[in-house]
XYZ file of C-alpha atoms in Angstrom:
787
model
C 29.264 12.738 -89.282
C 26.331 11.868 -91.482
C 23.626 13.613 -91.129
C 21.522 13.037 -94.073
C 22.328 16.741 -95.406
C 23.167 17.103 -98.493
C 26.486 18.720 -99.588
C 26.971 22.382 -99.514
C 29.506 24.734 -99.232
C 31.686 25.187 -96.024
C 30.952 28.431 -95.300
C 27.295 28.370 -95.239
C 27.664 25.558 -93.000
C 29.522 28.185 -90.765
C 27.209 30.383 -91.254
C 24.424 27.841 -90.056
C 26.408 27.141 -86.854
C 26.700 23.912 -88.182
C 30.688 22.373 -88.354
C 30.193 18.595 -89.966
C 32.459 16.160 -88.553
C 34.415 13.508 -90.306
C 34.046 10.356 -88.327
C 36.053 7.399 -89.109
C 36.847 4.378 -86.861
C 39.355 1.711 -88.184
C 39.049 -2.152 -86.441
C 42.063 -4.039 -85.273
C 42.845 -5.005 -88.810
C 43.510 -1.629 -89.789
C 40.326 -1.973 -92.053
C 37.747 1.186 -92.020
C 34.254 -0.087 -89.898
C 32.441 3.331 -90.092
C 32.692 5.894 -92.634
C 30.565 8.976 -91.936
C 29.148 11.897 -94.505
C 31.688 14.115 -93.267
C 34.260 11.869 -94.120
C 32.987 11.693 -97.671
C 32.632 15.683 -97.825
C 35.928 15.803 -96.698
C 37.996 13.191 -98.360
C 36.209 12.301 -101.136
C 35.195 8.633 -100.997
C 31.597 7.119 -99.980
C 31.016 5.168 -97.297
C 30.349 2.080 -99.814
C 33.987 2.704 -101.106
C 35.538 3.217 -97.472
C 34.106 0.625 -95.574
C 36.219 -2.540 -95.348
C 39.180 -0.723 -96.999
C 42.601 -0.119 -95.449
C 42.670 2.989 -93.567
C 45.847 4.067 -94.500
C 44.847 4.126 -98.262
C 41.950 6.493 -97.698
C 43.291 8.934 -95.426
C 45.966 11.033 -96.731
C 49.166 10.659 -94.330
C 52.060 11.387 -96.445
C 52.499 15.432 -95.820
C 53.075 16.933 -92.160
C 53.422 20.518 -91.179
C 57.468 21.855 -90.787
C 59.027 23.844 -87.682
C 58.687 27.167 -90.162
C 54.946 26.517 -90.483
C 54.809 25.371 -93.877
C 53.807 22.304 -95.563
C 55.572 19.237 -97.117
C 54.214 18.618 -100.570
C 54.529 15.324 -102.014
C 53.172 15.219 -105.759
C 51.183 18.000 -104.948
C 49.567 16.309 -102.366
C 50.069 17.088 -99.033
C 48.562 14.425 -95.701
C 47.437 14.317 -92.399
C 50.886 13.699 -90.891
C 53.093 11.140 -89.255
C 51.030 11.512 -86.633
C 48.324 9.849 -87.719
C 50.441 7.729 -89.603
C 51.666 6.087 -86.544
C 48.105 5.948 -85.018
C 46.568 3.932 -87.913
C 49.534 1.211 -88.151
C 49.367 0.844 -84.316
C 52.888 2.371 -83.410
C 51.480 4.357 -80.466
C 48.422 3.810 -77.880
C 48.280 7.643 -76.783
C 45.910 9.851 -78.804
C 47.547 12.265 -81.204
C 46.479 15.683 -83.154
C 47.696 17.618 -85.766
C 46.781 19.939 -88.538
C 47.165 19.786 -92.253
C 46.765 20.942 -95.766
C 45.015 18.599 -98.270
C 45.295 19.232 -102.129
C 44.247 16.984 -104.986
C 44.101 17.931 -108.910
C 40.731 19.751 -109.878
C 39.952 20.352 -106.010
C 41.250 23.639 -104.053
C 43.254 22.965 -100.900
C 41.872 22.343 -97.453
C 43.242 22.970 -93.944
C 42.487 19.991 -91.880
C 42.356 19.848 -88.091
C 42.219 16.288 -86.856
C 42.001 13.958 -83.598
C 43.105 10.452 -83.387
C 41.916 8.182 -80.115
C 43.034 4.829 -79.909
C 40.359 2.744 -78.266
C 40.813 -0.433 -75.746
C 38.106 -2.520 -74.324
C 35.650 -4.806 -75.774
C 34.806 -4.969 -79.612
C 37.075 -4.957 -82.440
C 37.273 -0.953 -82.934
C 41.004 0.359 -82.749
C 41.120 3.936 -83.633
C 38.396 6.908 -83.516
C 39.608 9.979 -86.087
C 37.615 12.577 -85.513
C 38.412 15.552 -88.670
C 37.065 18.643 -89.584
C 37.738 21.746 -92.128
C 39.546 24.208 -90.388
C 38.259 26.442 -92.918
C 35.126 26.941 -91.605
C 36.398 28.911 -88.301
C 37.768 31.380 -90.810
C 39.640 30.693 -92.813
C 43.053 32.789 -92.011
C 46.023 30.740 -90.907
C 46.320 32.923 -87.949
C 42.631 32.122 -86.455
C 43.145 28.647 -87.359
C 46.150 28.324 -85.440
C 44.566 30.020 -82.405
C 41.256 27.854 -82.710
C 42.822 24.507 -83.562
C 44.060 24.094 -79.924
C 40.843 25.185 -78.451
C 38.728 23.617 -80.959
C 37.704 20.616 -78.260
C 36.485 23.718 -75.871
C 33.861 24.460 -77.845
C 30.685 23.411 -76.080
C 28.138 24.964 -78.276
C 29.106 22.550 -81.302
C 25.633 21.856 -82.758
C 26.746 18.601 -83.507
C 27.158 17.587 -80.021
C 23.830 15.492 -79.496
C 24.511 14.054 -82.996
C 27.956 12.584 -82.650
C 26.689 11.134 -79.177
C 23.371 9.264 -80.727
C 25.411 8.187 -83.275
C 28.531 7.017 -81.219
C 26.618 3.577 -79.951
C 26.118 2.750 -83.927
C 29.737 3.353 -84.298
C 30.659 1.253 -81.491
C 28.212 -1.428 -80.660
C 29.543 -2.286 -77.292
C 28.817 1.670 -75.823
C 25.500 2.411 -74.284
C 23.630 6.082 -74.958
C 24.892 7.353 -71.860
C 28.621 5.959 -71.915
C 28.538 7.623 -75.578
C 27.187 11.031 -74.416
C 29.878 11.057 -71.583
C 32.685 10.746 -73.885
C 31.892 13.085 -76.398
C 31.038 15.993 -73.330
C 34.868 14.912 -72.952
C 36.288 15.202 -75.992
C 34.510 18.324 -76.543
C 34.335 20.215 -73.076
C 37.958 19.493 -71.508
C 40.485 19.629 -74.236
C 42.384 17.067 -73.098
C 39.988 14.493 -71.396
C 40.748 11.085 -70.304
C 38.638 8.786 -73.002
C 36.849 6.359 -71.364
C 35.703 2.580 -72.742
C 35.445 0.805 -69.716
C 35.731 1.467 -65.997
C 39.266 0.289 -65.697
C 40.605 1.425 -68.809
C 41.484 4.788 -69.558
C 43.842 6.581 -72.371
C 44.945 9.664 -71.833
C 44.606 12.473 -74.398
C 47.714 15.113 -73.802
C 47.203 18.667 -74.102
C 49.971 19.069 -77.432
C 46.354 19.540 -79.717
C 47.633 20.809 -83.047
C 51.711 22.079 -84.038
C 53.542 22.174 -81.021
C 55.556 25.817 -80.303
C 59.116 25.862 -80.936
C 59.026 26.525 -77.032
C 57.382 24.085 -75.939
C 59.347 22.083 -78.521
C 62.916 23.282 -76.795
C 61.522 22.424 -73.106
C 60.599 19.274 -74.044
C 64.080 18.664 -75.551
C 65.603 20.304 -72.582
C 63.909 17.839 -69.969
C 64.469 14.550 -72.504
C 68.335 15.540 -72.267
C 68.022 15.787 -68.428
C 66.204 12.523 -68.022
C 68.998 10.905 -70.778
C 71.594 12.236 -68.448
C 69.830 11.214 -65.111
C 69.412 7.736 -66.939
C 73.020 7.396 -68.147
C 74.250 7.998 -64.643
C 72.095 5.241 -63.376
C 73.022 2.822 -66.072
C 76.875 3.800 -65.319
C 76.387 2.732 -61.435
C 74.288 0.021 -62.019
C 77.157 -1.319 -64.663
C 79.616 -0.529 -61.760
C 77.703 -2.522 -59.051
C 77.556 -5.180 -61.740
C 81.120 -5.133 -62.117
C 82.498 -5.022 -58.561
C 82.191 -7.388 -55.786
C 82.428 -10.662 -58.030
C 85.232 -11.938 -55.340
C 85.559 -11.491 -51.629
C 89.212 -11.294 -52.251
C 90.299 -7.851 -51.084
C 93.213 -7.096 -53.598
C 91.123 -8.248 -56.430
C 88.106 -5.829 -55.542
C 90.538 -3.017 -55.210
C 91.344 -3.573 -58.769
C 87.872 -3.980 -60.185
C 86.986 -0.548 -58.393
C 89.442 1.089 -60.035
C 89.021 -0.337 -63.876
C 85.114 0.163 -63.266
C 85.492 3.607 -63.529
C 88.007 4.415 -66.397
C 87.554 5.793 -68.550
C 83.767 5.952 -68.783
C 83.888 8.365 -65.943
C 87.345 9.615 -65.595
C 90.820 9.296 -66.909
C 92.607 8.590 -63.798
C 91.887 6.787 -60.785
C 94.204 6.603 -57.648
C 93.128 4.694 -54.536
C 94.275 4.823 -50.930
C 93.043 2.158 -47.995
C 94.074 2.996 -44.459
C 97.014 0.855 -43.667
C 94.631 -0.834 -41.122
C 92.420 -2.105 -43.891
C 95.605 -3.989 -45.545
C 96.529 -5.206 -42.515
C 93.157 -6.608 -41.527
C 93.464 -4.619 -38.109
C 90.713 -2.564 -36.043
C 90.293 1.294 -35.991
C 91.041 3.554 -33.394
C 88.378 5.796 -32.418
C 87.858 9.097 -33.995
C 88.281 10.687 -37.736
C 91.780 9.957 -39.363
C 93.965 12.814 -38.500
C 96.838 14.558 -40.060
C 99.152 11.199 -39.045
C 96.948 8.664 -40.538
C 99.124 6.805 -43.091
C 97.506 5.895 -46.300
C 98.440 3.199 -48.548
C 98.223 3.243 -52.333
C 97.073 0.037 -53.325
C 95.604 0.908 -57.322
C 96.377 3.504 -59.847
C 94.210 3.107 -63.050
C 95.086 5.723 -65.852
C 94.355 5.829 -69.552
C 97.583 7.802 -69.692
C 100.419 6.107 -71.901
C 102.167 2.807 -69.994
C 104.766 3.662 -67.097
C 103.968 7.588 -66.975
C 101.898 6.958 -63.343
C 104.344 4.338 -62.199
C 107.436 6.043 -61.535
C 105.885 9.054 -59.918
C 103.153 7.540 -57.691
C 103.911 3.498 -57.591
C 101.427 1.300 -55.824
C 102.218 0.016 -52.275
C 103.648 3.446 -50.931
C 102.182 4.949 -47.627
C 102.095 8.556 -47.064
C 99.817 10.899 -44.610
C 98.236 14.017 -45.720
C 98.296 17.381 -44.319
C 95.010 19.461 -43.323
C 95.571 21.920 -46.549
C 95.003 19.075 -48.779
C 91.604 18.789 -50.177
C 92.598 14.829 -49.437
C 92.264 15.902 -46.087
C 88.976 17.614 -45.909
C 86.979 14.286 -47.691
C 88.796 11.647 -45.408
C 87.677 13.997 -42.217
C 84.497 15.070 -43.468
C 83.636 11.829 -45.219
C 81.904 14.049 -48.292
C 83.245 14.345 -51.739
C 85.468 17.307 -52.462
C 84.985 18.827 -56.008
C 87.729 21.014 -57.409
C 86.754 21.932 -60.869
C 90.396 22.431 -62.651
C 93.775 22.090 -60.533
C 95.357 25.593 -60.108
C 98.592 25.831 -60.078
C 99.140 26.909 -56.755
C 97.158 23.771 -55.768
C 99.429 21.575 -57.853
C 102.312 23.138 -55.987
C 100.834 22.496 -52.777
C 99.930 19.043 -53.768
C 103.116 18.212 -55.479
C 105.297 19.091 -52.043
C 103.920 15.623 -50.545
C 105.722 13.811 -52.885
C 108.976 14.897 -51.960
C 111.660 14.223 -54.912
C 109.048 13.171 -57.721
C 107.580 15.941 -59.533
C 103.907 15.242 -59.963
C 102.884 19.025 -61.139
C 102.929 17.907 -64.738
C 99.950 15.151 -64.437
C 97.538 16.803 -62.103
C 97.608 20.766 -63.099
C 94.920 22.346 -65.452
C 93.026 18.801 -64.824
C 89.762 18.562 -62.915
C 89.581 16.607 -59.785
C 87.304 14.997 -57.783
C 87.768 13.440 -54.228
C 85.588 10.617 -53.022
C 85.693 9.017 -49.540
C 85.103 5.164 -49.368
C 83.228 4.249 -46.457
C 81.387 1.864 -44.804
C 79.300 1.852 -41.598
C 80.112 5.827 -40.713
C 83.940 4.799 -41.176
C 86.408 6.098 -43.842
C 88.476 3.259 -45.220
C 89.880 4.922 -47.618
C 89.460 7.492 -50.640
C 89.647 7.509 -54.746
C 91.428 10.770 -56.288
C 89.527 10.779 -59.824
C 91.308 13.376 -62.506
C 89.840 14.466 -65.689
C 91.889 15.155 -68.647
C 91.884 19.049 -69.301
C 90.191 18.608 -73.019
C 87.375 16.966 -71.191
C 84.644 18.129 -69.310
C 85.065 19.573 -66.050
C 83.637 17.580 -62.774
C 80.318 18.937 -61.967
C 77.488 18.792 -58.997
C 75.853 16.010 -60.712
C 79.670 14.153 -61.059
C 79.816 15.148 -57.353
C 76.516 13.065 -56.573
C 78.014 9.909 -58.700
C 80.980 9.922 -57.144
C 79.570 9.681 -53.990
C 77.222 7.153 -54.638
C 80.045 5.591 -56.609
C 82.342 5.778 -53.770
C 79.470 4.304 -51.018
C 79.093 1.217 -53.382
C 82.649 0.645 -53.784
C 83.008 1.190 -50.141
C 80.317 -1.457 -49.019
C 82.143 -3.963 -50.861
C 85.421 -3.443 -50.285
C 84.186 -3.546 -46.442
C 82.814 -6.519 -46.878
C 86.172 -7.569 -48.526
C 87.985 -6.528 -45.720
C 85.822 -8.436 -43.169
C 86.038 -11.411 -45.072
C 89.796 -10.991 -45.204
C 90.393 -10.758 -41.242
C 87.772 -13.266 -40.842
C 89.527 -15.962 -42.650
C 92.863 -14.924 -41.314
C 91.278 -15.614 -37.785
C 89.514 -18.604 -38.944
C 93.414 -19.996 -40.488
C 95.030 -19.233 -37.046
C 92.560 -20.791 -35.161
C 92.575 -24.016 -37.368
C 96.210 -23.931 -37.465
C 96.086 -23.914 -33.933
C 93.731 -26.474 -33.272
C 95.710 -29.366 -35.843
C 98.610 -31.083 -34.087
C 102.163 -30.513 -35.144
C 102.747 -34.160 -35.553
C 106.115 -35.458 -35.411
C 107.119 -37.583 -38.480
C 108.933 -40.205 -36.601
C 108.097 -42.073 -33.725
C 109.509 -45.144 -32.397
C 108.889 -47.912 -34.973
C 106.846 -46.006 -37.483
C 107.104 -42.837 -39.933
C 104.213 -40.266 -40.416
C 103.076 -37.954 -42.960
C 100.138 -35.871 -43.236
C 97.746 -33.284 -45.429
C 95.027 -31.001 -44.402
C 93.074 -29.627 -46.949
C 89.905 -26.859 -45.750
C 87.058 -26.759 -47.776
C 85.146 -23.944 -48.768
C 81.938 -23.669 -46.509
C 81.842 -21.321 -44.144
C 85.516 -20.038 -44.325
C 88.174 -22.197 -43.956
C 87.261 -23.695 -40.672
C 86.370 -27.099 -40.108
C 86.030 -30.036 -37.720
C 88.348 -32.444 -39.065
C 91.813 -33.247 -37.514
C 94.624 -36.285 -36.989
C 96.994 -36.722 -34.141
C 100.034 -39.346 -33.121
C 100.210 -39.636 -29.657
C 103.577 -41.733 -27.672
C 102.134 -44.344 -25.765
C 104.336 -46.455 -23.004
C 106.044 -49.780 -24.628
C 107.490 -47.679 -27.659
C 103.774 -47.697 -28.825
C 101.896 -44.856 -30.758
C 98.350 -43.969 -30.833
C 97.195 -42.880 -34.456
C 93.794 -40.938 -35.042
C 91.423 -39.000 -37.563
C 88.638 -37.791 -36.555
C 85.431 -35.667 -38.251
C 82.821 -33.419 -36.127
C 79.962 -32.887 -38.103
C 79.631 -29.774 -39.969
C 81.279 -26.994 -40.700
C 82.164 -23.247 -38.632
C 83.906 -22.345 -35.336
C 81.154 -24.434 -33.753
C 82.689 -27.636 -35.515
C 86.259 -26.413 -34.533
C 86.005 -25.859 -31.420
C 84.184 -29.225 -30.694
C 86.943 -30.478 -32.830
C 89.586 -28.860 -30.226
C 87.490 -30.408 -27.403
C 87.347 -33.975 -28.987
C 91.140 -33.828 -29.643
C 92.303 -32.795 -25.962
C 90.018 -35.455 -24.639
C 91.877 -38.452 -26.876
C 95.331 -37.189 -26.162
C 94.188 -37.355 -22.186
C 92.626 -40.597 -22.181
C 95.766 -42.254 -25.031
C 97.919 -41.027 -21.788
C 95.693 -43.465 -19.454
C 96.651 -46.254 -22.190
C 93.229 -47.481 -22.538
C 92.402 -49.534 -25.139
C 90.372 -48.414 -28.106
C 86.739 -49.453 -27.471
C 86.997 -47.776 -24.117
C 88.659 -45.012 -25.432
C 85.729 -44.338 -27.951
C 82.932 -45.132 -25.129
C 84.643 -42.269 -22.920
C 84.540 -39.599 -25.638
C 80.784 -40.547 -26.779
C 79.950 -40.316 -22.804
C 81.904 -36.842 -23.056
C 80.204 -35.655 -26.509
C 77.064 -36.073 -25.014
C 77.985 -34.055 -22.190
C 78.972 -30.892 -24.591
C 75.733 -31.190 -25.976
C 73.047 -33.378 -27.623
C 74.235 -31.744 -31.584
C 77.820 -32.831 -31.405
C 78.206 -35.947 -33.026
C 81.550 -36.735 -34.898
C 83.276 -39.821 -36.160
C 86.687 -41.055 -35.344
C 88.737 -43.922 -35.970
C 91.705 -44.468 -33.478
C 94.548 -47.102 -33.773
C 97.600 -48.243 -31.533
C 100.662 -49.548 -32.553
C 102.834 -51.756 -31.238
C 106.057 -51.905 -33.261
C 107.593 -54.816 -30.902
C 104.773 -57.035 -31.404
C 104.029 -55.837 -34.675
C 100.741 -55.753 -34.323
C 97.456 -53.017 -34.594
C 94.457 -52.664 -32.441
C 92.125 -50.414 -34.002
C 88.421 -49.571 -32.966
C 85.833 -47.216 -35.103
C 82.900 -44.804 -34.199
C 81.079 -44.535 -37.741
C 84.171 -43.331 -39.585
C 85.724 -44.021 -43.389
C 87.733 -47.736 -42.905
C 91.665 -47.431 -43.193
C 93.490 -48.799 -45.846
C 96.725 -51.059 -45.321
C 99.248 -51.506 -47.957
C 101.441 -54.492 -47.712
C 104.960 -54.319 -48.226
C 105.470 -57.888 -49.257
C 103.568 -57.864 -52.654
C 102.291 -53.978 -52.612
C 98.557 -54.973 -52.151
C 96.647 -52.620 -50.734
C 93.012 -53.416 -48.805
C 90.373 -51.533 -47.049
C 90.218 -53.128 -42.891
C 86.898 -54.771 -42.363
C 86.141 -52.933 -38.892
C 83.055 -53.300 -36.796
C 81.464 -49.776 -37.469
C 80.053 -48.724 -34.840
C 77.874 -45.676 -34.453
C 79.120 -41.779 -34.357
C 80.713 -39.860 -31.322
C 77.675 -38.496 -29.181
C 74.997 -41.150 -31.033
C 74.854 -42.872 -26.834
C 74.026 -46.482 -26.072
C 76.161 -47.845 -28.471
C 79.104 -50.164 -27.988
C 82.526 -50.053 -29.437
C 84.239 -52.642 -30.315
C 88.241 -52.939 -30.940
C 89.990 -55.476 -33.339
C 93.953 -56.560 -33.928
C 95.683 -57.007 -36.941
C 99.218 -58.360 -37.524
C 101.306 -56.141 -39.610
C 104.972 -56.547 -41.157
C 107.793 -53.916 -41.184
C 107.228 -51.728 -44.061
C 103.663 -51.726 -44.367
C 101.667 -48.592 -44.674
C 98.337 -47.387 -42.775
C 96.495 -45.214 -44.353
C 93.383 -43.561 -42.232
C 91.440 -40.356 -43.586
C 88.290 -38.504 -43.361
C 85.188 -38.553 -45.987
C 85.955 -35.288 -47.779
C 88.715 -36.958 -49.470
C 86.506 -39.977 -50.888
C 83.237 -38.249 -50.674
C 81.975 -36.141 -52.884
C 78.032 -35.196 -53.331
C 75.742 -37.057 -56.085
C 78.699 -39.794 -56.436
C 79.032 -42.943 -54.930
C 81.492 -43.221 -52.362
C 82.630 -46.875 -52.881
C 84.263 -45.197 -56.008
C 86.634 -42.796 -54.044
C 87.263 -45.689 -51.582
C 88.283 -47.705 -54.431
C 90.167 -45.142 -55.918
C 91.685 -44.273 -52.477
C 93.138 -48.594 -52.175
C 94.533 -47.951 -55.782
C 96.825 -44.508 -55.244
C 97.593 -46.161 -51.775
C 99.380 -48.780 -53.201
C 101.130 -46.483 -55.946
C 104.929 -46.379 -55.146
C 106.535 -43.362 -54.007
C 109.705 -42.295 -53.205
C 108.764 -40.959 -49.946
C 105.940 -40.217 -47.503
C 105.340 -36.719 -48.709
C 104.930 -37.987 -52.147
C 102.977 -40.926 -51.261
C 100.410 -38.255 -49.595
C 100.574 -35.879 -52.653
C 99.693 -38.971 -54.872
C 97.044 -39.870 -53.154
C 95.488 -36.281 -53.096
C 96.165 -35.646 -57.082
C 94.506 -39.060 -57.884
C 91.168 -38.402 -55.787
C 90.958 -34.826 -57.485
C 91.175 -36.781 -60.761
C 88.550 -39.193 -60.332
C 86.106 -35.918 -58.718
C 86.842 -33.175 -61.625
C 83.531 -31.602 -60.488
C 85.146 -31.097 -56.737
C 87.853 -29.636 -58.665
C 85.983 -27.419 -60.927
C 83.752 -26.048 -58.112
C 86.217 -26.502 -55.163
C 85.793 -29.126 -52.454
C 83.340 -28.253 -49.946
C 84.302 -30.582 -47.038
C 87.415 -30.700 -45.533
C 89.971 -33.382 -45.986
C 92.359 -35.067 -43.471
C 94.764 -37.694 -44.575
C 97.547 -39.842 -42.009
C 100.056 -41.958 -43.478
C 102.021 -43.786 -40.864
C 104.943 -46.377 -42.008
C 105.017 -48.763 -39.708
C 108.629 -50.048 -39.424
C 108.647 -52.192 -36.345
C 111.320 -52.601 -33.633
C 113.425 -55.689 -34.193
C 114.265 -57.903 -31.110
C 118.075 -57.195 -31.140
C 117.083 -53.570 -30.197
C 114.617 -54.443 -27.321
C 116.100 -55.655 -23.823
C 113.907 -56.225 -20.916
C 114.732 -56.976 -17.539
C 112.837 -57.722 -14.014
C 113.286 -56.017 -11.190
C 112.187 -56.753 -7.428
C 111.576 -52.967 -5.496
C 114.609 -53.367 -3.130
C 117.222 -50.671 -2.415
C 120.119 -52.694 -4.470
C 118.198 -52.562 -7.521
C 119.131 -49.395 -8.433
C 122.760 -50.581 -8.377
C 121.811 -53.469 -10.571
C 120.009 -51.758 -12.856
C 123.054 -49.257 -13.756
C 124.899 -52.244 -14.468
C 122.282 -53.721 -16.777
C 122.105 -50.316 -18.802
C 125.915 -50.238 -18.814
C 126.043 -53.886 -20.056
C 123.159 -53.463 -22.863
C 124.166 -49.883 -24.725
C 127.589 -51.252 -24.562
C 126.889 -54.302 -26.484
C 124.790 -51.769 -28.747
C 128.053 -49.616 -29.137
C 126.279 -46.708 -27.424
C 128.981 -45.590 -24.929
C 128.192 -41.801 -25.603
C 124.967 -42.162 -23.448
C 126.017 -44.847 -21.346
C 127.194 -42.300 -18.177
C 123.352 -40.164 -18.709
C 121.464 -43.184 -19.224
C 122.896 -44.701 -16.006
C 122.314 -41.721 -13.625
C 118.553 -41.739 -15.153
C 117.517 -45.186 -14.808
C 119.120 -45.342 -11.367
C 117.054 -42.079 -10.138
C 113.960 -43.724 -11.898
C 114.380 -47.206 -9.996
C 114.808 -45.638 -6.973
C 111.855 -43.493 -6.743
C 110.084 -46.840 -7.583
C 111.888 -48.404 -4.739
C 110.591 -45.463 -2.303
C 107.087 -45.117 -3.413
C 105.658 -47.779 -5.606
C 103.542 -50.129 -3.200
C 103.813 -53.522 -5.560
C 106.336 -55.750 -5.283
C 107.914 -56.095 -8.701
C 109.060 -53.537 -11.470
C 110.296 -53.668 -15.032
C 113.066 -52.075 -16.876
C 113.203 -51.844 -20.619
C 115.662 -50.556 -23.347
C 114.643 -49.519 -26.794
C 116.785 -48.487 -29.448
C 114.825 -46.864 -32.429
C 116.208 -43.987 -33.780
C 116.528 -42.639 -30.231
C 117.567 -44.476 -26.872
C 114.007 -45.011 -24.727
C 114.324 -46.177 -21.290
C 111.185 -47.112 -19.161
C 110.446 -48.005 -16.114
C 107.102 -49.773 -15.405
C 105.598 -51.017 -11.602
C 102.491 -51.942 -9.966
C 101.231 -48.527 -8.541
C 98.834 -46.426 -10.324
C 100.044 -43.338 -8.366
C 101.863 -40.667 -10.852
C 105.160 -39.357 -9.548
C 105.291 -35.240 -9.659
C 108.111 -33.011 -9.899
C 108.786 -31.168 -6.835
C 110.326 -27.971 -5.963
C 113.363 -28.978 -3.880
C 114.613 -26.588 -1.194
C 118.416 -25.997 -1.011
C 118.591 -27.901 1.906
C 116.404 -30.682 1.328
C 117.569 -34.286 0.997
C 114.842 -35.382 -1.608
C 112.982 -33.978 -4.654
C 115.661 -34.186 -6.735
C 115.523 -37.255 -8.961
C 113.016 -36.169 -11.591
C 114.508 -32.429 -12.024
C 117.728 -34.493 -12.942
C 115.815 -36.250 -15.761
C 113.955 -33.247 -16.685
C 117.497 -31.575 -17.033
C 119.287 -34.467 -18.758
C 116.480 -35.984 -21.112
C 115.231 -35.041 -24.547
C 111.992 -35.964 -23.330
C 110.258 -37.798 -20.306
C 107.263 -38.875 -19.198
C 104.424 -40.666 -17.196
C 101.378 -42.825 -18.085
C 98.932 -44.837 -16.216
C 98.769 -48.537 -17.378
C 96.063 -51.192 -16.559
C 98.558 -52.922 -14.501
C 99.991 -49.580 -12.765
C 102.346 -46.831 -14.004
C 105.036 -46.209 -16.388
C 107.732 -43.792 -15.925
C 110.081 -43.119 -19.140
C 112.625 -40.849 -20.728
C 114.133 -40.459 -24.092
C 117.929 -39.715 -25.035
C 119.296 -38.455 -28.010
C 121.534 -41.069 -29.921
C 124.923 -39.732 -31.736
């Protein structure tokens, strides 16, 4: 630095024990902000010429020391090297050091040692450059090479005090104490931590001067190892990102196989336990030689079809104990075979019976990795590399184990989801009724579409229930929420509706009782329900609504459709709210459409749009009831394309009934008195009516069964009157109604008993029979199929 000493030959300074330093400070714009006298002596420019000028124009940076210890020259002028160039241009934030030889016309060559310290903290200064004439240490290359790395260790450096004193002038934000400490670190430690604040530190690497070849090779080996590890991590991250995009088991298997070929291996065969494919549980203990393994995928880079004939997908087989596959699946650890020998290839090929697999596996490197999750081996992958490719090694074993662990977890999630979805579908199907498409006086068609929330289980349901008097109860309900809890409540409510419908309760009373039941089941149970009773003889609907979507009626006369205006009522489970019912006159051929809100309501859309579309699509002519239901589903899907693209979140239940009615000529009713002679009269009435209808084939059976019902009524009913009704509507329905509420029961008649056989005869000869309470008593009925 500038000490005010006149120019003196370098050797004189060495003799005097003084080694001038060139001190250069570069600001944030790359301009020189300080240029010491030592810099002028070493580099030639004066302070006035240097300050404010670009540092790269004043400091020679074009040359560098080569690996052979020689200096590159450019037009006879060497520079301080690319390390200083990077520092001057702000391309590095770490200290650098180097050694070079300077030369210019008219001046002898000078060996230079230099150090560049990037600076952080307050102030505009960006870089501190210290440089010295290496010739003052002896002038020989060997001494320079020996001293250069230890230059900063020279604690007796005479310019120490001067440098420390002048640093505050160079860096105004530093105190004398701070500058003294920094200088002592630079001079005493060799590769210090250069501090410019209490929190910001710049480490100086120990690689002073020109690195030796051994050091360079060691760093190259470390860099190569680091790159290999980084590549493996990138591969595993890439595989993790490519697998698990779906919970579909088949798709997940394909993703796992395709993720490793060809980057990690040339062939990948995946085997899973048969229980995984079937969605079943596993026996206790590890697999054994009898465990069957199902080949689910083979991915390879060979010519098409080469593997397909030899190891076709879908084959199941066991693996004996002497194979590496058995070792992998029993230990749960990867098995590495650097190269498959001819002997091992023959042993493996023996498991494939008539197909010769040896040309595909011999001399190839093999890695068998287990696919396991939760300490259970689900399967394994056989990975093969071609003979011209690098053999699998220990690092590949570790990579394969990590790969298999991630793949195993994804496969197990897919397996469990597939199993749970199967259970949910079975549960849902068991709870939904099998609605009879043809009832007395009406035809029905239904659709159920599961939503996408929480699997395929929901609380929507529909039902049709046969009632006395040839009537039919039509029900649609929706339990709020999704999942098994909602499905379980749906099953309870559906059963309750069937039980109360058999009591022939009016709609408002049935909804009232259902509301009481829901409150007893739990305070969080809420559901909507629409209950309708269709009387085909009177051509009348009686409907009650508990917070449900209103139904649509399509008139056969003009094809017009309309939403029925019903008292809405509160949802089932609210409690303390009255329910009402209304009567609606219908005509033969009219259609009633009942659905849940999942069909007409989509998040973010007005339900009015869905209801309008429902009315319009319900009126669309169709060849059959099933086609009419499909038309409604398609129309609503087209109205809400967002639901079609993202999957409908809510369940959909749709029930359509064509109200055919029963004409008066097909109904016959007779009043009976409860006297013993009425059984014979009932037989005569039945015989005459069936002859008039042309149903002679069923007359004898109908007479016998009606006689049994009337006889039971005469013996057990407490009232005085009864009614016999015959209805012809696709089948023959015979009903005997009396004023006694006690329902008859089917008895186990003894061989020597004189009673108890009447209902057994009815049960044996009728297609269907049953009993139900009514508001006035009870009805016992049976049904015979017509030819």
